[in-house]
Coordinates of C-alpha atoms and ligand atoms in Angstrom, one line a residue:
X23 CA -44.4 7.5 -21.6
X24 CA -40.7 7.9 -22.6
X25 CA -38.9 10.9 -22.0
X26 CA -38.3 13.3 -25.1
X27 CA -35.2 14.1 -23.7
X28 CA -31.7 13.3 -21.9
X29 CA -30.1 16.1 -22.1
X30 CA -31.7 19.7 -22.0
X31 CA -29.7 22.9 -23.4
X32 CA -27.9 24.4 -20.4
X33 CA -30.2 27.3 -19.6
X34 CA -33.7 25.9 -20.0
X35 CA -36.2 24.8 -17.5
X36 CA -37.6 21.5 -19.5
X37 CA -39.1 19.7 -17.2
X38 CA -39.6 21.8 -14.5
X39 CA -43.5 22.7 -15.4
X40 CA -43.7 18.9 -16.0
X41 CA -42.5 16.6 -18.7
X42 CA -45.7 17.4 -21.2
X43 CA -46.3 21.3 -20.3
X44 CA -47.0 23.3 -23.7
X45 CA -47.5 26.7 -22.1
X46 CA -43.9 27.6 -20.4
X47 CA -43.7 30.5 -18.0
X48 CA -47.4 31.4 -18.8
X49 CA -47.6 29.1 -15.7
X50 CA -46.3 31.8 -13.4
X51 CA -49.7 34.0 -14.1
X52 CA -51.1 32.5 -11.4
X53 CA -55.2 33.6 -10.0
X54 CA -53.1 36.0 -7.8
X55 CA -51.6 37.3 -10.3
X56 CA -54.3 38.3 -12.4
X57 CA -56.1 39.7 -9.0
X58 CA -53.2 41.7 -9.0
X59 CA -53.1 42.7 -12.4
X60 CA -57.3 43.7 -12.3
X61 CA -56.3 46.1 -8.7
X62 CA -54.6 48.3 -11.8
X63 CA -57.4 49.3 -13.5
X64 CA -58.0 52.4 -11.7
X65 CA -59.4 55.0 -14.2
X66 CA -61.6 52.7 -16.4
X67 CA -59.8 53.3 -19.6
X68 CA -59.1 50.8 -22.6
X69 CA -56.3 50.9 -24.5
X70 CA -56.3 48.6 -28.4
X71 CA -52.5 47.8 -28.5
X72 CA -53.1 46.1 -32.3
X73 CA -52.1 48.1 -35.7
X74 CA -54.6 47.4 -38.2
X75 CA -53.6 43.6 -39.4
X76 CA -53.2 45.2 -42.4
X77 CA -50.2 46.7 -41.9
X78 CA -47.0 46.9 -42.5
X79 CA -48.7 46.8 -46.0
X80 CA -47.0 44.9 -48.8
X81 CA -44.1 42.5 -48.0
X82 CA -41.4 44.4 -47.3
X83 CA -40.6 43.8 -43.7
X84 CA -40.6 39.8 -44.4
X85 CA -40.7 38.8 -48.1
X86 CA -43.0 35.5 -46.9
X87 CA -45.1 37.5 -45.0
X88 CA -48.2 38.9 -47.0
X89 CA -51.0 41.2 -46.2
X90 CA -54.8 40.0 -45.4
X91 CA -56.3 38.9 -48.5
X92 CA -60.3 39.2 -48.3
X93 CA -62.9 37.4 -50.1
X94 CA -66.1 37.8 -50.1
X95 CA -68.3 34.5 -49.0
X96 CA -70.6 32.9 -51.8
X97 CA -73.9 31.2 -51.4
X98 CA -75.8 30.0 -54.5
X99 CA -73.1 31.4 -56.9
X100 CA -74.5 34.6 -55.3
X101 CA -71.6 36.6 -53.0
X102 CA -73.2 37.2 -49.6
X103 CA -73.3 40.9 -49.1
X104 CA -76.3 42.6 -48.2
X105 CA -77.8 38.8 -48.9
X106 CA -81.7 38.2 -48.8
X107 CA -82.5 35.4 -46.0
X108 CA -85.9 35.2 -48.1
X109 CA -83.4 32.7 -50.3
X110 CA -83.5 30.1 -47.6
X111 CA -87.4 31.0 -46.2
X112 CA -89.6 33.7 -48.2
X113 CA -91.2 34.6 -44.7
X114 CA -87.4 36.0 -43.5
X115 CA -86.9 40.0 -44.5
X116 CA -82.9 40.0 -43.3
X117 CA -79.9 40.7 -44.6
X118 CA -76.9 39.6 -44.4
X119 CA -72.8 39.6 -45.1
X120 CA -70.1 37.3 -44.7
X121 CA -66.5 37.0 -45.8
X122 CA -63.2 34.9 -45.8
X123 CA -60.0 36.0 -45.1
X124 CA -56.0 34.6 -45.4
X125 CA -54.4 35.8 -43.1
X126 CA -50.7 35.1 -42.2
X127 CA -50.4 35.0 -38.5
X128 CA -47.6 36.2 -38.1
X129 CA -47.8 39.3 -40.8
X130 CA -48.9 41.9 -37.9
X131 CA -49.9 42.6 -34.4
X132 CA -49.3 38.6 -33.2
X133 CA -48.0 36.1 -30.8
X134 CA -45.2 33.3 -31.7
X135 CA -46.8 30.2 -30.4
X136 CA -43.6 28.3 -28.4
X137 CA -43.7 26.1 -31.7
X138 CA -42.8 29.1 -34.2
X139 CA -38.9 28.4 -33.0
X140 CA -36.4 25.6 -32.9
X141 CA -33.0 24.6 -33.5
X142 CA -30.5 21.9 -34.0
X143 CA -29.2 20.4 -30.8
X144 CA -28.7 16.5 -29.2
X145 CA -31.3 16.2 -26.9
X146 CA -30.9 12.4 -26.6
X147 CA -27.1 12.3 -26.3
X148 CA -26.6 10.0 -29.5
X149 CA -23.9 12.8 -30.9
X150 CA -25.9 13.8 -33.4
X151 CA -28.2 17.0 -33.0
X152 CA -31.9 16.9 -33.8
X153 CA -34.9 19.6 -34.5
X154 CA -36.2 20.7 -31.2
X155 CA -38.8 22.8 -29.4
X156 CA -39.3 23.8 -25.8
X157 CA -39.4 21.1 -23.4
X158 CA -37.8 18.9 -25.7
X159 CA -40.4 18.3 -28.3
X160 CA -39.1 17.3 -31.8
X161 CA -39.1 18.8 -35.4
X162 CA -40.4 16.1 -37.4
X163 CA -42.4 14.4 -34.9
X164 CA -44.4 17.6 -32.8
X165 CA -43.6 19.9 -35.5
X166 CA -44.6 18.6 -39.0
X167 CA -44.5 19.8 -43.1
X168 CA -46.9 19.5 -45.3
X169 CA -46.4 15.5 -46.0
X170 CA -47.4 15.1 -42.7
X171 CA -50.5 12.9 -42.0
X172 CA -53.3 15.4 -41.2
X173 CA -51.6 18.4 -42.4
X174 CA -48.4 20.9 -41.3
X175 CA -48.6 22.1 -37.9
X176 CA -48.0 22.4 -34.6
X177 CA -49.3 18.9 -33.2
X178 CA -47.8 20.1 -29.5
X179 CA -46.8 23.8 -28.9
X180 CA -49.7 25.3 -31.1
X181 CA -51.2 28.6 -30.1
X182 CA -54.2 26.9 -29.0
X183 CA -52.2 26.0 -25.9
X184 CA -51.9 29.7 -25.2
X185 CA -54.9 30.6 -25.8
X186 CA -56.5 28.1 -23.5
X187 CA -55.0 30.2 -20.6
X188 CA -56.7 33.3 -21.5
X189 CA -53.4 35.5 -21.0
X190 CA -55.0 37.8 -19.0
X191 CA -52.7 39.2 -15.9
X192 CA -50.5 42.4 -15.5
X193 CA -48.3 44.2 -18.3
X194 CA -45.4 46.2 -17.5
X195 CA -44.6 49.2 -19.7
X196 CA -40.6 49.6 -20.5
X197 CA -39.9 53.4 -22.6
X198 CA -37.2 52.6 -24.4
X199 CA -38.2 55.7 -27.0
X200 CA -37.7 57.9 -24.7
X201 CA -34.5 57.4 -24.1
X202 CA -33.3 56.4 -28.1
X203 CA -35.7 58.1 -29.8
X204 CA -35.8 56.5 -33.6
X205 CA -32.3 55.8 -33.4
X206 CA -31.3 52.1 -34.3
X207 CA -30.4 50.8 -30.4
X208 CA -28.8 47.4 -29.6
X209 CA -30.4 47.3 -25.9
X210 CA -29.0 45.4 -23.5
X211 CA -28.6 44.6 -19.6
X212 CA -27.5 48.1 -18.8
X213 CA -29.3 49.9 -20.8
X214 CA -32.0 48.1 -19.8
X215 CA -31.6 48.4 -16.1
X216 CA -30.9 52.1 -16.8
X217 CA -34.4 52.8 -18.3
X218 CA -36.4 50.8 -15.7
X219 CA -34.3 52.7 -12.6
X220 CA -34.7 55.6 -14.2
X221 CA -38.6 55.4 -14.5
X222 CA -39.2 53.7 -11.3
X223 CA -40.3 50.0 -13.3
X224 CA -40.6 47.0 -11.0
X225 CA -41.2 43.9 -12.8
X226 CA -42.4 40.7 -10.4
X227 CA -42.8 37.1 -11.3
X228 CA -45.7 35.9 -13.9
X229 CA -45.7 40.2 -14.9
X230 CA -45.6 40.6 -19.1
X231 CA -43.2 42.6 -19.7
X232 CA -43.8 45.4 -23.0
X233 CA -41.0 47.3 -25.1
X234 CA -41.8 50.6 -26.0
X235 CA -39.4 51.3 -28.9
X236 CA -42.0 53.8 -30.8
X237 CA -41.3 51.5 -34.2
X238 CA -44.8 50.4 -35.1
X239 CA -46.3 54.3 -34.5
X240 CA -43.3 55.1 -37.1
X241 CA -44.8 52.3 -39.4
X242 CA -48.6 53.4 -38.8
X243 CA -47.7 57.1 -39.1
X244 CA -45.5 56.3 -42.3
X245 CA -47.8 53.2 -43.9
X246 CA -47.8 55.1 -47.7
X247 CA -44.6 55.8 -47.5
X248 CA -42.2 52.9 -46.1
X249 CA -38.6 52.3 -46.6
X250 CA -36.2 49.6 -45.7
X251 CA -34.4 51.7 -43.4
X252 CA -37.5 52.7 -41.5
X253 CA -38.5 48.8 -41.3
X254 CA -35.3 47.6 -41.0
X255 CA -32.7 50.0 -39.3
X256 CA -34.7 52.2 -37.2
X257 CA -36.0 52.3 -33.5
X258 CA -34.5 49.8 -30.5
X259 CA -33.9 46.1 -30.2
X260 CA -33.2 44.2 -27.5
X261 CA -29.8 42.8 -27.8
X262 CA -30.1 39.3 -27.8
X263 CA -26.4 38.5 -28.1
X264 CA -26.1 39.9 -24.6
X265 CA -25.7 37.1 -21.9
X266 CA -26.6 39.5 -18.8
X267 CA -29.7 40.7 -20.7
X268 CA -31.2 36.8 -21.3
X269 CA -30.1 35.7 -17.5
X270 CA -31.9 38.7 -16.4
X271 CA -34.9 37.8 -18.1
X272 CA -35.0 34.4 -16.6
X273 CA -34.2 35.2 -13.2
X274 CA -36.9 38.3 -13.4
X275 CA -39.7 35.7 -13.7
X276 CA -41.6 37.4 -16.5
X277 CA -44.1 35.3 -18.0
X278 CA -44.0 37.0 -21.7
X279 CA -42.2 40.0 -23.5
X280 CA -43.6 42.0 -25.8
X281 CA -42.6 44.8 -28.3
X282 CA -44.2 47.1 -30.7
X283 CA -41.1 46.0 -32.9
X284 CA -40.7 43.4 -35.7
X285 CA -38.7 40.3 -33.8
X286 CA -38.4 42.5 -29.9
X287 CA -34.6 41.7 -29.8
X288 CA -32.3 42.7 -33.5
X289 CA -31.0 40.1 -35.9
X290 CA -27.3 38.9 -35.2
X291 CA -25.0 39.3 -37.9
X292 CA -21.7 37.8 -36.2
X293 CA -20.7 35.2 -33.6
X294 CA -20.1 36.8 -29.9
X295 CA -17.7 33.3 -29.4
X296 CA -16.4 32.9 -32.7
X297 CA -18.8 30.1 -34.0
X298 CA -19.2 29.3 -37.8
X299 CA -22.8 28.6 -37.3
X300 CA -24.8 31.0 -34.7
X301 CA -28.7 31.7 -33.7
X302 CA -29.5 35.0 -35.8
X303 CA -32.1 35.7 -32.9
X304 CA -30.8 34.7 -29.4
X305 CA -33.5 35.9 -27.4
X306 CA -36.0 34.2 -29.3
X307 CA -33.8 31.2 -28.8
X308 CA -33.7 31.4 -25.1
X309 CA -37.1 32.6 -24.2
X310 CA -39.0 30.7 -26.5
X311 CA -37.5 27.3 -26.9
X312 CA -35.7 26.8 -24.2
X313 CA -37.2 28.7 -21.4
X314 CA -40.9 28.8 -23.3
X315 CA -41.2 32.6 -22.6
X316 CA -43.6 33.6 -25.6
X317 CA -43.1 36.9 -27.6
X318 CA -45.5 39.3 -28.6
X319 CA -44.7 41.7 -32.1
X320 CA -45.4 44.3 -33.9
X321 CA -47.8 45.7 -31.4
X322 CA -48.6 48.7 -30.8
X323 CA -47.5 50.5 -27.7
X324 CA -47.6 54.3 -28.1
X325 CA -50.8 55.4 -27.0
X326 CA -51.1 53.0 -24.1
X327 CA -47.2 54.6 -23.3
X328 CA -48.1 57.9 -23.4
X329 CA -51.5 57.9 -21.1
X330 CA -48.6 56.1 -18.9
X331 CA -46.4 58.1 -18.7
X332 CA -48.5 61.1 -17.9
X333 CA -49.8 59.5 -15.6
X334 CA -46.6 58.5 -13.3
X335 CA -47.5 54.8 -14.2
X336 CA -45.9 51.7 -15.8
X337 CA -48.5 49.1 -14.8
X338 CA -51.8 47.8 -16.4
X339 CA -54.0 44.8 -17.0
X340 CA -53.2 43.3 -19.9
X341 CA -55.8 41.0 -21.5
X342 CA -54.6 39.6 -25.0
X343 CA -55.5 36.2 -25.9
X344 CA -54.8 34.5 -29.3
X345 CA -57.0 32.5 -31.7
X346 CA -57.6 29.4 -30.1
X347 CA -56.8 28.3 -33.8
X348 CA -55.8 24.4 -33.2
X349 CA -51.5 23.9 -34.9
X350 CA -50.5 27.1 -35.6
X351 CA -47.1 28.3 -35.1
X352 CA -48.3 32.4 -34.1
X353 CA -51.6 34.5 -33.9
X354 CA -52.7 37.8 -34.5
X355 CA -54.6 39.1 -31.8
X356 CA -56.5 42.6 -30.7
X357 CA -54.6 42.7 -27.1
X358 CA -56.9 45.1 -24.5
X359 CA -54.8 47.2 -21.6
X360 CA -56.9 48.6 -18.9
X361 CA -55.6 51.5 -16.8
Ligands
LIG2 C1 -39.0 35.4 -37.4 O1 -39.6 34.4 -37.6 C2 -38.0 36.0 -38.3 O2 -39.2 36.0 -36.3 P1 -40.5 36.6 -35.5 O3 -40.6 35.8 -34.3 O4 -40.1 38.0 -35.3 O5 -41.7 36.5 -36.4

């Protein structure tokens, strides 16, 4: 086996959960972690943290990005809805319905599979960069287009990988709406730290760690009616740009983030050092490829907040894996938190 890699990006861990691992810091939810995580279901109640996968609605947010397109299965040339079984055996009196969908996976409520992000960067020390992936896995090779034998995809660092582990252990709610409201926010270390001291929030190692920003209530609340400025210029971000924030979040030992926001952290439109090229999304940079911290979006965070908060609580069991669907770069998922 030869090493993908000579030289890994400064703050990664390549490596360090073993030279092939696909599943990053997913390794830190350990059985004792998840024992932990079930000791906070207390009440018995279930929280669904997905919008409808219909929503946003139309293209808007990201012009790529389209909504569920339904078809209705066909047997015979006949579609099968409310479908005789007597076709197949005239002793059978059932009925039944199927249908298809296309589904982008990463239009709504989703995971980004630790293969959805990657950049330029000279892993193997020859001076010139190449396309990689978390633990040093390669664009062209691990990552392929549609020219590919077998197909585009994610041959390593698909959300199968992530789904194999169940991602099942405890979540940890962060309010940053109560504190910004619907105000566009760049969050970062202080802010952060202020929020979490403030409400008492504790995260520990292998925890998954959830952004309340209030956006995607906005966005269910508002789904006839959406606007740029609401999709694009409203609610908090992490700020990804800020150093503290990203060394926090790999010292803390969190094992994912999630937001009920489009991308958790806020695009950057400038250089912090002056650079002429520059990662428009820092925090997905560091978390996902080089420290292979997945990121959950656009879920949705109110309701499970709220019962929180009234509560005195920030803590939960968080079950949410997604498809086990073999290549693909993200997932949408129905995530269940139990209180
Ligand atoms: C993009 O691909 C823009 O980011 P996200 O991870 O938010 O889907």
């Amino acid at each position: 086996m030869v090493k993908r890699w000579k030289v890994r990006p400064e703050n990664s861990n390549w490596g360090d959960f073993g030279e092939d691992d696909q599943i990053g810091r997913l390794n830190l939810i350990t059985p004792q972690c998840r024992r932990m995580a079930a000791r906070e279901v207390i009440e018995g109640l279930a929280f669904c943290l997905s919008v409808p996968l219909d929503l946003p609605g139309g293209n808007l947010l990201v012009s790529n990005r389209l909504p569920p397109s339904r078809t209705i299965a066909n047997k015979g040339g006949r579609p099968f809805v409310n479908f005789p079984f007597c076709c197949d055996n005239p002793d059978w009196n059932d009925i039944g319905s199927d249908d298809a969908v296309t589904l982008f996976t990463q239009y709504s409520t989703q995971w980004d599979a630790l293969g959805h992000i990657g950049y330029e960067f000279d892993a193997d020390d020859d001076g010139i960069a190449e396309v990689i992936y978390y633990n040093g896995y390669r664009g062209g090779f691990d990552i392929v287009g549609p020219n590919a034998e077998g197909g585009a995809g994610a041959r390593r660092l698909g959300i199968e990988n992530m789904a194999e582990t169940c991602v099942q252990g405890r979540g940890v709610m962060v309010d940053l709406f109560s504190r910004f409201g619907s105000n566009r926010k760049f969050v970062g270390y202080d802010d952060l730290m202020r929020i979490m001291d403030r409400d008492k929030v504790v995260v520990e190692q292998g925890d998954m760690l959830c952004i309340h920003t209030g956006w995607s209530t906005a966005v269910v609340d508002r789904k006839d009616s959406l606007d740029t400025h609401l999709l694009h210029e409203s609610h908090s971000v992490l700020d990804g740009a800020d150093e503290r924030l990203l060394q926090w979040i790999d010292s803390s030992g969190i094992s994912a983030i999630i937001a009920d926001n489009f991308a958790v952290e806020g695009f950057q439109t400038s250089s912090s050092d002056g650079s002429t090229r520059f990662p428009a999304l820092p925090l997905h940079r560091r978390c996902i490829v080089e420290l292979g911290i997945h990121l959950g979006e656009l879920w949705l965070l109110s309701p499970l907040n709220s019962w929180l908060r009234a509560n005195g609580r920030s803590r939960f069991l968080l079950t949410a894996p997604p498809l086990r669907l073999p290549g693909s770069f993200g997932s949408p998922l129905t995530p269940v938190a139990t209180v």
